[in-house]
Coordinates of C-alpha atoms and ligand atoms in Angstrom, one line a residue:
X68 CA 55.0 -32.0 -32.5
X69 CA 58.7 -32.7 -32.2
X70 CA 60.0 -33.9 -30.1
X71 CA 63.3 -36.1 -29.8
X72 CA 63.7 -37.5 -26.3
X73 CA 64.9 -40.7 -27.2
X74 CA 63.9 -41.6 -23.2
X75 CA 60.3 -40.6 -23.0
X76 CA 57.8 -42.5 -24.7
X77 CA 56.1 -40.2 -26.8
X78 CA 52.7 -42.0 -27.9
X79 CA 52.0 -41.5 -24.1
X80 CA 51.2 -38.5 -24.9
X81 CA 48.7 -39.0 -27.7
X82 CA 45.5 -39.1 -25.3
X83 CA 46.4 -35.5 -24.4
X84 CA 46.6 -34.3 -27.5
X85 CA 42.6 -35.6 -28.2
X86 CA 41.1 -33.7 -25.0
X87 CA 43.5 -31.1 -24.0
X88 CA 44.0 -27.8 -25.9
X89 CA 47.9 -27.4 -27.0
X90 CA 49.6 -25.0 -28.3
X91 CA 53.5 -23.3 -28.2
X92 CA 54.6 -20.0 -28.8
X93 CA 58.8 -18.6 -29.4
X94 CA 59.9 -16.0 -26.8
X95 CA 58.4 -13.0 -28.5
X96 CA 54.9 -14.7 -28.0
X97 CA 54.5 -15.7 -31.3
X98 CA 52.2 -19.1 -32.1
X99 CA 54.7 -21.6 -33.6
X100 CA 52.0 -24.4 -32.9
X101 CA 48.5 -25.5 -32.1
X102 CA 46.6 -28.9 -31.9
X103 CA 43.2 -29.5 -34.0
X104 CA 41.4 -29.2 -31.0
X105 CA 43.0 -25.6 -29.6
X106 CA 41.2 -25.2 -33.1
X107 CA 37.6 -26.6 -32.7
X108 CA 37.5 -24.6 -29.5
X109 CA 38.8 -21.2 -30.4
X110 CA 36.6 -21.7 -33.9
X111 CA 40.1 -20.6 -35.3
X112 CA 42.0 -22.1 -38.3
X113 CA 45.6 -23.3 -38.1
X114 CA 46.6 -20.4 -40.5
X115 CA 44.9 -17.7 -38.6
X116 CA 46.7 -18.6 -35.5
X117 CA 49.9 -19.0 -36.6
X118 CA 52.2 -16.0 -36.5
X119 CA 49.7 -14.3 -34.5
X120 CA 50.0 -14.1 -30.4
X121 CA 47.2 -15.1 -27.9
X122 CA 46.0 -11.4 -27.6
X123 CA 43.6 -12.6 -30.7
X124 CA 41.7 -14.7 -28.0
X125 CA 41.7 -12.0 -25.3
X126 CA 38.2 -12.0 -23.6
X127 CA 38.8 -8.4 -21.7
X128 CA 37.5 -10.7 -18.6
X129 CA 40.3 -10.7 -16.7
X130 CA 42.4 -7.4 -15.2
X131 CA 46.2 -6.5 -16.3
X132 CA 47.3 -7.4 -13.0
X133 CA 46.1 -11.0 -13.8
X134 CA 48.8 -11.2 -16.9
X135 CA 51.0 -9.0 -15.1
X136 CA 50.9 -11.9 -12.4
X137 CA 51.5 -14.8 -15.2
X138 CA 54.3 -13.5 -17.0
X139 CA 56.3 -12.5 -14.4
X140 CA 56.2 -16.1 -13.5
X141 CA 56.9 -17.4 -17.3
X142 CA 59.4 -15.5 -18.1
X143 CA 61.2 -16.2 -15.2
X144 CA 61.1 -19.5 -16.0
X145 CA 58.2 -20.8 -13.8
X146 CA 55.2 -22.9 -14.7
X147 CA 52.0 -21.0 -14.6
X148 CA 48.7 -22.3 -13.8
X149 CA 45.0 -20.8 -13.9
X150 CA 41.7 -20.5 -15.1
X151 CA 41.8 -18.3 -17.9
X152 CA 38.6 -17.0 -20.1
X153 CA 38.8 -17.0 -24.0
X154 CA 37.1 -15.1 -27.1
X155 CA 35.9 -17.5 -29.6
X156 CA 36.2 -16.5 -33.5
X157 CA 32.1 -16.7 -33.3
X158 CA 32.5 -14.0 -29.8
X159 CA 31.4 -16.4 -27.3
X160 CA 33.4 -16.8 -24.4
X161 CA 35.3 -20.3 -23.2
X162 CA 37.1 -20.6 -19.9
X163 CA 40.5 -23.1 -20.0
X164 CA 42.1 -24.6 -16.9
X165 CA 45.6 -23.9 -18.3
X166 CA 49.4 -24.7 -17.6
X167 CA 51.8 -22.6 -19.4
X168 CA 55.8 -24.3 -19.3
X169 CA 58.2 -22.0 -20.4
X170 CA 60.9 -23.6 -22.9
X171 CA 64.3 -23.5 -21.2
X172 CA 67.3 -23.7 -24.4
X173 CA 69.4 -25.9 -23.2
X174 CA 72.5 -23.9 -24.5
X175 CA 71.6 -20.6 -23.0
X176 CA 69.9 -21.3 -20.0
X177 CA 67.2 -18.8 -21.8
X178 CA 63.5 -18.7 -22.2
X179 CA 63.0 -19.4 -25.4
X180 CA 59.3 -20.1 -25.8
X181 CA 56.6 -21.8 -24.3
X182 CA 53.8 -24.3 -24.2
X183 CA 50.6 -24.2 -23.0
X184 CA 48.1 -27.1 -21.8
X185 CA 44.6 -25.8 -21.4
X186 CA 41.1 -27.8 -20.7
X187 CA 37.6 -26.6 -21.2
X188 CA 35.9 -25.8 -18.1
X189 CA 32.7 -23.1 -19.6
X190 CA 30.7 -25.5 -19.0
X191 CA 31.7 -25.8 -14.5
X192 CA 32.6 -22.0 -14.8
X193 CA 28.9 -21.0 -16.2
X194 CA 27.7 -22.9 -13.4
X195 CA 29.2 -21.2 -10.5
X196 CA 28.8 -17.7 -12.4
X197 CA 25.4 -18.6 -12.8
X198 CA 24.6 -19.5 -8.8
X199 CA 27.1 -16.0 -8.1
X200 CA 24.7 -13.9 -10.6
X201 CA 21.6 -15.6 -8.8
X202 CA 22.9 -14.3 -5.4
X203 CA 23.4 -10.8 -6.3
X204 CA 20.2 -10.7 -8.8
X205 CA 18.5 -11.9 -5.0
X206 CA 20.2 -9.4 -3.1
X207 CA 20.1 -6.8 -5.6
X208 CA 15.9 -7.2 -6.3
X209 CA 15.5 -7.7 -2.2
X210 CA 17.6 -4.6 -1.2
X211 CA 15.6 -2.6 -4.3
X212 CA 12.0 -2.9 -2.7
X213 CA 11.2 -1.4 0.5
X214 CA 10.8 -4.1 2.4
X215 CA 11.6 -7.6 1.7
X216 CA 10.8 -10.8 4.1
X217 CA 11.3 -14.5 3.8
X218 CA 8.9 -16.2 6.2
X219 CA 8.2 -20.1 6.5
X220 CA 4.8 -21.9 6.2
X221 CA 3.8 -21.0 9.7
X222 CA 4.6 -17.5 8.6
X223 CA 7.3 -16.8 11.3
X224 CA 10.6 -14.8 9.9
X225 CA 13.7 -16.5 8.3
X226 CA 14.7 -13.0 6.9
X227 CA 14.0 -9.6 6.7
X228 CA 15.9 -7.1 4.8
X229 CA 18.2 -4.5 5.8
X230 CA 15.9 -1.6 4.3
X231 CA 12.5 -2.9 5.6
X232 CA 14.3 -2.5 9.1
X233 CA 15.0 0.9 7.7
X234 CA 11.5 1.8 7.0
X235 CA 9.8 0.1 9.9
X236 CA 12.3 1.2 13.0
X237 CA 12.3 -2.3 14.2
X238 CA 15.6 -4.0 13.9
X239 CA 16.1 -7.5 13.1
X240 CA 16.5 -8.6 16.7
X241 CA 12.5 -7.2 17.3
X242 CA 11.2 -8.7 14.9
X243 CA 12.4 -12.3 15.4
X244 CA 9.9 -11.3 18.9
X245 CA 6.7 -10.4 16.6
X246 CA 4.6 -12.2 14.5
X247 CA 3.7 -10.3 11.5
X248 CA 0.5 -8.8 12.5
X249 CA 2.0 -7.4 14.8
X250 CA 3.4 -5.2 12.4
X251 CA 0.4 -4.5 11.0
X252 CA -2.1 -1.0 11.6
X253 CA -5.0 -1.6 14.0
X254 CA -7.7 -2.0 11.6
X255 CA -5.7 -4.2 9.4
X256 CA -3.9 -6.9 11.6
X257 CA -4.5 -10.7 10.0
X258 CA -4.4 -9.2 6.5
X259 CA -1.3 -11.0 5.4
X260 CA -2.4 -14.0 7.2
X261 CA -5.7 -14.3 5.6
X262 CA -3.6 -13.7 2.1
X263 CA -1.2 -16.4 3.1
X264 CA -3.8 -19.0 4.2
X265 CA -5.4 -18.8 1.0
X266 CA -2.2 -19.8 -1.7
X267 CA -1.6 -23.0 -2.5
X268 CA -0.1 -25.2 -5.1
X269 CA -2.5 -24.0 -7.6
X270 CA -2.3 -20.3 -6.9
X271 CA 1.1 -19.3 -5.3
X272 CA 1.3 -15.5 -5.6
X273 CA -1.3 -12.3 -5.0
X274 CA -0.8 -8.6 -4.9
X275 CA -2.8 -6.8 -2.1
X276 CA -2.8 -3.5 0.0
X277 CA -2.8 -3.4 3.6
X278 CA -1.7 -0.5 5.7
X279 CA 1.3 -1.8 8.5
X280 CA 2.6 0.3 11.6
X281 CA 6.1 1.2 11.9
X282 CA 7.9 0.9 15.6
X283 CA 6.7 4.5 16.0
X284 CA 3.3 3.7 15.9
X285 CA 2.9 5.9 12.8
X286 CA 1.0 4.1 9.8
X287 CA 2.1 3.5 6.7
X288 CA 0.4 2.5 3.5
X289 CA 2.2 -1.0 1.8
X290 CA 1.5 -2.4 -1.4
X291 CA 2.0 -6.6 -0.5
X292 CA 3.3 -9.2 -3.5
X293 CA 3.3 -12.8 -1.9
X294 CA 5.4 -15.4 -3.9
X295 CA 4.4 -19.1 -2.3
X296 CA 7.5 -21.1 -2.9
X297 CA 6.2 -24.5 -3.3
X298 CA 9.4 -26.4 -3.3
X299 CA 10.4 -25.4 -0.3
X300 CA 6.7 -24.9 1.5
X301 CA 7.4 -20.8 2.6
X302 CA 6.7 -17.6 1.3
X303 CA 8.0 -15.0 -0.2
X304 CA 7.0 -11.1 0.6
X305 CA 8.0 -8.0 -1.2
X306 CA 6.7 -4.7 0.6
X307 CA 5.9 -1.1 -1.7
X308 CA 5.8 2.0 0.3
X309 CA 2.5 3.4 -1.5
X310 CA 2.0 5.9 1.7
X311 CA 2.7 8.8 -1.0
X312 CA -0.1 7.8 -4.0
X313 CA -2.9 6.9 -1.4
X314 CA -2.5 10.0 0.1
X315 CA -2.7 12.0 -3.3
X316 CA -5.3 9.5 -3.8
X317 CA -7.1 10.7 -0.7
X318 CA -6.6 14.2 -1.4
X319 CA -8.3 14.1 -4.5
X320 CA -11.5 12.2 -3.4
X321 CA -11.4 14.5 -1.0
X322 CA -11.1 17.6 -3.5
X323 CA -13.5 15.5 -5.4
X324 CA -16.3 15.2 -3.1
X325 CA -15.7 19.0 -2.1
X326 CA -16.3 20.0 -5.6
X327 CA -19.9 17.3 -5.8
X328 CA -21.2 18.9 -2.9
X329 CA -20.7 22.9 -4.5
X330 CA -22.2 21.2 -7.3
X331 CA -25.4 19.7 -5.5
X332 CA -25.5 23.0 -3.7
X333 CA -25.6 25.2 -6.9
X334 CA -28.1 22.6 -8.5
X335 CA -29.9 23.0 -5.5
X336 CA -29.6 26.6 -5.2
X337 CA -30.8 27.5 -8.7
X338 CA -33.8 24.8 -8.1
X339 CA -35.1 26.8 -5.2
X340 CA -34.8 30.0 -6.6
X341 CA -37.2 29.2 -9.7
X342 CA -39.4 27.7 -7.4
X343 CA -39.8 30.6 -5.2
X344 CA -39.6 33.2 -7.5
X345 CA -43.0 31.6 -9.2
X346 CA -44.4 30.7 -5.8
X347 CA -44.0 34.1 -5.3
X348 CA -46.3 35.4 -7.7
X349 CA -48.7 32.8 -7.4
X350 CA -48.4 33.9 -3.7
X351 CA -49.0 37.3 -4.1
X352 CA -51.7 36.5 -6.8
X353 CA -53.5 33.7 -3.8
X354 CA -52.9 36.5 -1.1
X355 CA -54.4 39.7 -3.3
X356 CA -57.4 37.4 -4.2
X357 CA -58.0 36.7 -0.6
X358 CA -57.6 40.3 0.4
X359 CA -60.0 41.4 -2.4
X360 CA -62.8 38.6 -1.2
X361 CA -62.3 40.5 2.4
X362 CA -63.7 43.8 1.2
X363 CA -66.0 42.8 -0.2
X364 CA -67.2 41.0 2.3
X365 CA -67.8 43.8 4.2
X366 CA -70.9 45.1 2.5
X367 CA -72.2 41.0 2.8
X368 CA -74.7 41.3 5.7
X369 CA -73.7 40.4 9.1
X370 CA -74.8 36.6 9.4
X371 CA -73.6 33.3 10.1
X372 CA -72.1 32.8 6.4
X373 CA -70.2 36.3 6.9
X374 CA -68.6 35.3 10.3
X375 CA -67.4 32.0 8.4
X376 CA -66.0 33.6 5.4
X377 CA -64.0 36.1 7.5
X378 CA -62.9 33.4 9.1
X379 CA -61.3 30.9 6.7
X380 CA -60.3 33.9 5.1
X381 CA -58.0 35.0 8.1
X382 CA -56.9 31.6 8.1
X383 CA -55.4 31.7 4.5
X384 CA -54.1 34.8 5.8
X385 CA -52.1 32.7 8.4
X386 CA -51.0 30.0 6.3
X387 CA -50.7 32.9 3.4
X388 CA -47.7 34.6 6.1
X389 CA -46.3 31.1 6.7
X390 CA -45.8 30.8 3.3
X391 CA -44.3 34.2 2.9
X392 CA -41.6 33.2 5.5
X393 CA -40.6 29.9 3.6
X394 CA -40.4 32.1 0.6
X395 CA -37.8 34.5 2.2
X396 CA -35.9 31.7 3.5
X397 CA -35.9 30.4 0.2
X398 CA -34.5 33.5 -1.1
X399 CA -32.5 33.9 1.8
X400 CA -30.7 31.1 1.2
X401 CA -30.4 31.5 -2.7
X402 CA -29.3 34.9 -1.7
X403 CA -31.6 36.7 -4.3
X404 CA -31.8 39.4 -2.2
X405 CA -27.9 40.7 -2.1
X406 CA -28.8 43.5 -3.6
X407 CA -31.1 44.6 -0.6
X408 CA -28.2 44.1 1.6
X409 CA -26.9 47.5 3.7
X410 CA -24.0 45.9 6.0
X411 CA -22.7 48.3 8.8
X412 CA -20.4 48.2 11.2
X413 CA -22.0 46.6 14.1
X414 CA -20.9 46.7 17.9
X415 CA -21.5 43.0 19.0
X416 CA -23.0 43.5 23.0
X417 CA -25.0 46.3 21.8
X418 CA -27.0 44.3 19.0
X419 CA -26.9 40.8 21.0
X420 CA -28.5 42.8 23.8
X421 CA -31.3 44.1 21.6
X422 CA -31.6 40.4 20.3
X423 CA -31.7 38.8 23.7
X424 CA -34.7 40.7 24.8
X425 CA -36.4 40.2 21.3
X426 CA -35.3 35.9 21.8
X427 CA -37.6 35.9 25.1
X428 CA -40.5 36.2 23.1
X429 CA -39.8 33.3 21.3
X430 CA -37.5 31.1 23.8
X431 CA -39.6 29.5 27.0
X432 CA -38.8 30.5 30.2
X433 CA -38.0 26.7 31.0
X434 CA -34.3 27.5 29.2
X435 CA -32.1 30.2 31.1
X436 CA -30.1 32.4 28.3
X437 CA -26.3 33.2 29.6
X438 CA -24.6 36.0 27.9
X439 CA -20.7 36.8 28.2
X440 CA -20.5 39.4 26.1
X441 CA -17.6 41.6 26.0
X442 CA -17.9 45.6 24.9
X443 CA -15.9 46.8 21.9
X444 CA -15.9 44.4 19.3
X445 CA -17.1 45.3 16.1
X446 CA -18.0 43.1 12.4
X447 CA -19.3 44.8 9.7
X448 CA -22.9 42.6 8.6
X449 CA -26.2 43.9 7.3
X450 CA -28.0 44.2 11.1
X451 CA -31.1 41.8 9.6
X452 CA -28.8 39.2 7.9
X453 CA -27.3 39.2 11.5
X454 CA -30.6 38.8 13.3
X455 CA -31.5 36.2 11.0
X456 CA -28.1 33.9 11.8
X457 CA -28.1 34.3 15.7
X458 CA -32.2 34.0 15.7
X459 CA -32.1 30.6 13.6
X460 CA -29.1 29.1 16.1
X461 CA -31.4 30.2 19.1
X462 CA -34.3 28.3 17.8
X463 CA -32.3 25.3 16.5
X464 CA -30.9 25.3 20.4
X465 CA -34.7 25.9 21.7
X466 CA -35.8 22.4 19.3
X467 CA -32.8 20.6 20.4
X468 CA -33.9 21.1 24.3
X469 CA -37.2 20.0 23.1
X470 CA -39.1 21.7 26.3
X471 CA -37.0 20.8 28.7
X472 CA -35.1 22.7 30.9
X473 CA -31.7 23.6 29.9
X474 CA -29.2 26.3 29.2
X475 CA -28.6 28.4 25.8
X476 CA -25.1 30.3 26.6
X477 CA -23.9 33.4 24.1
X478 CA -20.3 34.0 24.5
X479 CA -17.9 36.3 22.0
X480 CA -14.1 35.6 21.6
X481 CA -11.2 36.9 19.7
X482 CA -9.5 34.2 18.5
X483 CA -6.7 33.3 16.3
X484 CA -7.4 30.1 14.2
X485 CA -4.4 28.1 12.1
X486 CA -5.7 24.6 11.6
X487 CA -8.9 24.3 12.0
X488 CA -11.9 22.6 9.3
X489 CA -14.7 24.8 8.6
X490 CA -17.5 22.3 9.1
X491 CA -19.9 24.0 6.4
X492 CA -17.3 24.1 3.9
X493 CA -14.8 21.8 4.6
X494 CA -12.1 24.4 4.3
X495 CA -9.0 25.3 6.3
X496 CA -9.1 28.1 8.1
X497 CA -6.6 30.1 8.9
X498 CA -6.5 33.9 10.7
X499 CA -7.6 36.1 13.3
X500 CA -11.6 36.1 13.9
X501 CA -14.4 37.4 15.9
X502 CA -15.9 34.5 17.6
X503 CA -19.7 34.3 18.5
X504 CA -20.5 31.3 20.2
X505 CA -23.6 29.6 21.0
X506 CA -23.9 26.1 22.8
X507 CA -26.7 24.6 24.1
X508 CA -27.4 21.5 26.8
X509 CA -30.0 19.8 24.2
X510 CA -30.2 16.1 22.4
X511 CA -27.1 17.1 20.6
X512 CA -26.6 16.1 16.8
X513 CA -26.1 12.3 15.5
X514 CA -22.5 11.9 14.1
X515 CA -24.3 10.7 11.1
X516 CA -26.5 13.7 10.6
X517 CA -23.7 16.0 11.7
X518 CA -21.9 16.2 8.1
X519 CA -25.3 17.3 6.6
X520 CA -26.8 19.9 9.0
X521 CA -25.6 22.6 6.1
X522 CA -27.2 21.2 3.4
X523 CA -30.3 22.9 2.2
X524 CA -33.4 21.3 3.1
X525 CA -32.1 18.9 5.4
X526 CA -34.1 18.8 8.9
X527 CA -34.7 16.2 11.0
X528 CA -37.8 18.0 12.3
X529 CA -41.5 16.8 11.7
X530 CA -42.9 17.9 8.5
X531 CA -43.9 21.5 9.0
X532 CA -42.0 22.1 11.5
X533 CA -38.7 22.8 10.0
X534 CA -37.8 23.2 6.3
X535 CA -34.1 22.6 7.0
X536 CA -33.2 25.9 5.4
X537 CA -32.2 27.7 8.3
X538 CA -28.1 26.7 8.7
X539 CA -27.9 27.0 5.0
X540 CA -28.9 30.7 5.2
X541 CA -26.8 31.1 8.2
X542 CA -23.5 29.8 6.4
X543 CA -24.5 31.2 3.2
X544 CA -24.2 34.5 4.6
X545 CA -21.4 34.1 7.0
X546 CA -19.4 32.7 3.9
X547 CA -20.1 35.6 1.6
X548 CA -18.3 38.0 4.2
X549 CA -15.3 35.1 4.1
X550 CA -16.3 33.8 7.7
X551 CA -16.9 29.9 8.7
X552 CA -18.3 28.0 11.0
X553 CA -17.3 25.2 13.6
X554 CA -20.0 22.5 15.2
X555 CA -19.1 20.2 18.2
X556 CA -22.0 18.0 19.1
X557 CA -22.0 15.5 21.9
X558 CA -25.5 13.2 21.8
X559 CA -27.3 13.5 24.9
X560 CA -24.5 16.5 26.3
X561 CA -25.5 19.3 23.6
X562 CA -24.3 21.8 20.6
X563 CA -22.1 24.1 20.1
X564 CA -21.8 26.3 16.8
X565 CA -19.0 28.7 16.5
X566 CA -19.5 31.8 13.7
X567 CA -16.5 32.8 13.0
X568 CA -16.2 36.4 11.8
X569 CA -12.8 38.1 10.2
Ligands
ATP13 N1 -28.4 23.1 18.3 C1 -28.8 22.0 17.7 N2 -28.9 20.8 18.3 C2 -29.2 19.7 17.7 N3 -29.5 19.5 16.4 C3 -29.4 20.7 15.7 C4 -29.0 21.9 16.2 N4 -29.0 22.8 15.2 C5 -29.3 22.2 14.1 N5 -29.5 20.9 14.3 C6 -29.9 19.8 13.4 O1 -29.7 20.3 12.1 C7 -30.8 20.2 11.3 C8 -30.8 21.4 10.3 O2 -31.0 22.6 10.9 P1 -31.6 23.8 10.1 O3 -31.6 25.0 11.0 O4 -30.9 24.0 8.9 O5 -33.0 23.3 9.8 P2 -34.3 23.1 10.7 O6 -34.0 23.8 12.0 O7 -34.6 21.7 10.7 O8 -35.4 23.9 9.9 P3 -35.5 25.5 9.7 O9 -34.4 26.1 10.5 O10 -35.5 25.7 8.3 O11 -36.8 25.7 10.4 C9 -31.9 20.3 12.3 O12 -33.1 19.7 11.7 C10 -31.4 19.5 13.4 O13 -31.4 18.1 13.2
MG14 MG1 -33.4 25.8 12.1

């Protein structure tokens, strides 16, 4: 350093030049002159510096404005002071509270150079950066979830975020008014509370799924990460919008269970059709026997023994024909006998007629048969396929009224279907059909039972009395001419089964 004013004690200075960073530059920006510890701190060595200008250090922190700013005031032979941010020889960054003086020559009146006075302040400045990057990490993560709330130990809100009010419909201002299950679906309010009550000290965050309401009432499905903040004795709860992947979810179990059930019913259907094709035979083999053993009874002389062998004979006869039936069913339903089919075109009232005087033979007077049928419709069916459908609905409706008195009612309809289920198939269906519809005022089918009325073999009838093969025939065949088949059931009110024809 030199300076020569006699006046000013100069060793006063000497503290200053162990803590503070010094250095001076000429007019043209130039270092003339830096202390040992502008050194340490920059990492730079004396010769380096010298003859080179301050842009060496330049962080790229600050803007142009900022120097823009500064040497207006320098050059125009003001003071300068600020917080300015170095680069280091090693590439870190150091921040300086620094005073630049501009050199006035005493001769000219001109600038002639300047000194600068700077003191280490990283260490403060990484501080505050660091609490400034916290808050905008904080808002930054909050505003990135889809719902974000900051509740205190007894779970009421200190903040909500922007977007969850977004998603949920409910501004801030509501939900200061509602407790958090009340923001949660029907079936799942006291989820989070139950979550809640169960962190402690020892376990402070969980991941669960609940399903919340919005304002609308409409659902929706939210994936729940608690944080327990144990410092402060409240909690922390980011909200996921998983409404999309359950539903894919539920779409597949659904295509899932769809495509188990065909299976079942294909495993089932190839199971009944060995079985009757070798019942068959041994069927016809039981039946010829017994048909043999009654012609020759007929020379046997007429006694006691005769009259009893004719007898038990007729009698496997009987069960023989029962037999028969189950066999046709069986087939029926495996549709073996396709080939046999000769569909025609059909005109509904006409055939229905001829099938309501045939039902009377087999339906008790007890139950009175309605019919609304309307002339002119046509489907095209093989006629005994269509017997067989409207004669197994009958006698289903004549079980479910189990001798009492009640009502069988046969409508037809032209309808026009866009959203309905088929409840055989579980498929949408969607179109213009002819609509035969049969209800009845009987017991009416158990929720429970209702999903499996279509499955083969499944009866809820004593044992002989049913073999639970009858819908499965009926939406077999209705299916393989692309129709379907809606059930309402009421317990205790009655049935009603809707063949849909296109
Ligand atoms: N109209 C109805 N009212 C009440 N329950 C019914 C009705 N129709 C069908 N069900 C129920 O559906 C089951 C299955 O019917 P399905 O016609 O397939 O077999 P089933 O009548 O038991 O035997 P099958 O018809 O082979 O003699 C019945 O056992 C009964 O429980
Ligand atoms: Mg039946």
């Amino acid at each position: 350093m030199s300076m020569s004013n006699k006046e000013f004690p100069i060793d006063a200075l000497f503290p200053l030049n162990e803590s503070a960073i010094i250095s001076k530059t000429d007019s043209s920006e130039i270092i003339t002159f830096v202390n040992q510890e502008f050194c340490r701190v920059s990492g730079y060595s004396e010769e380096e510096l010298l003859g080179n200008t301050h842009v060496m250090l330049n962080s790229h922190v600050h803007s142009s404005e900022f120097f823009h700013v500064m040497w207006e005031a320098i050059s125009n032979g003001k003071s300068w002071q600020g917080e300015i941010c170095n680069r280091a020889k090693t590439g870190q960054l150091y921040w300086l509270n620094t005073s630049i003086f501009p050199i006035i020559d005493k001769d000219t009146g001109e600038v002639s150079g300047y000194t600068g006075v700077g003191f280490d302040i990283t260490e403060k400045k990484h501080l505050e950066l660091g609490v400034q990057s916290q808050e905008i990490l904080y808002d930054s993560v909050i505003e990135s979830t889809d719902g974000f709330w900051h509740l205190d130990n007894k779970a009421h809100f200190i903040d909500v975020s922007t977007r969850y009010c977004q998603l949920s419909g409910y501004t801030e201002a509501d939900l200061l008014t509602l407790t958090i299950s009340d923001l949660e679906a029907d079936d799942h309010k006291g989820d989070l509370t139950y979550q809640l009550s169960t962190l402690n000290e020892s376990k402070t965050s969980k991941v669960f799924e609940s399903m919340h309401q919005r304002k609308d009432g409409t659902n929706w499905f939210v994936e729940i990460l608690i944080s327990y903040n144990v410092k402060h004795d409240n909690f922390y709860i980011f909200l996921r919008d998983i409404s999309k992947r359950k539903l894919n979810e539920r779409e597949q179990s659904a295509l899932q269970q769809q495509l188990n059930h065909l299976q079942k019913l294909e495993s089932i259907g190839r199971l009944t059709a060995g079985i009757a094709h070798d019942f068959n035979n041994i069927l016809a083999s039981i039946l010829g026997y017994n048909e043999l053993n009654k012609i020759n009874a007929e020379d046997m002389p007429d006694n006691e023994f005769k009259a009893d062998f004719l007898h038990n004979s007729a009698q496997v006869d009987v069960a023989g024909s029962r037999a028969v039936d189950l066999i046709k069913k069986m087939l029926a339903y495996c549709r073996q006998e396709e080939e046999h089919k000769s569909n025609a075109r059909l005109e509904l009232s006409d055939v229905l007629n001829k099938i309501l005087i045939m039902l009377h033979e087999i339906i008790p007077a007890t139950i009175t048969i309605k019919a609304n049928l309307v002339d002119d419709v046509y489907i095209t069916i093989d006629e005994t396929d269509f017997y067989q459908i409207i004669v197994n609905l009958f006698v289903n409706a004549r079980d479910a009224l189990n001798k009492a008195k009640g009502t069988i009612e046969l409508s037809i309809y032209l309808v026009d279907f866009q959203s309905h289920i088929c409840s055989a198939c579980q498929e949408k269906i969607s179109g213009k059909f002819v609509e035969i519809k049969i209800s009845d005022t009987g017991d009416g089918i158990n929720p429970t039972k209702l999903a499996h009325i279509f499955e083969p073999f499944f009866t809820t009838k004593k044992v002989g009395e049913g073999t639970g093969l009858g819908l499965s025939v009926v939406s077999g065949i209705i299916h393989n001419m692309d129709g379907h088949i809606l059930v309402e059931s009421e317990l205790g009110k009655g049935t009603t089964f809707k063949l849909l024809f296109p």
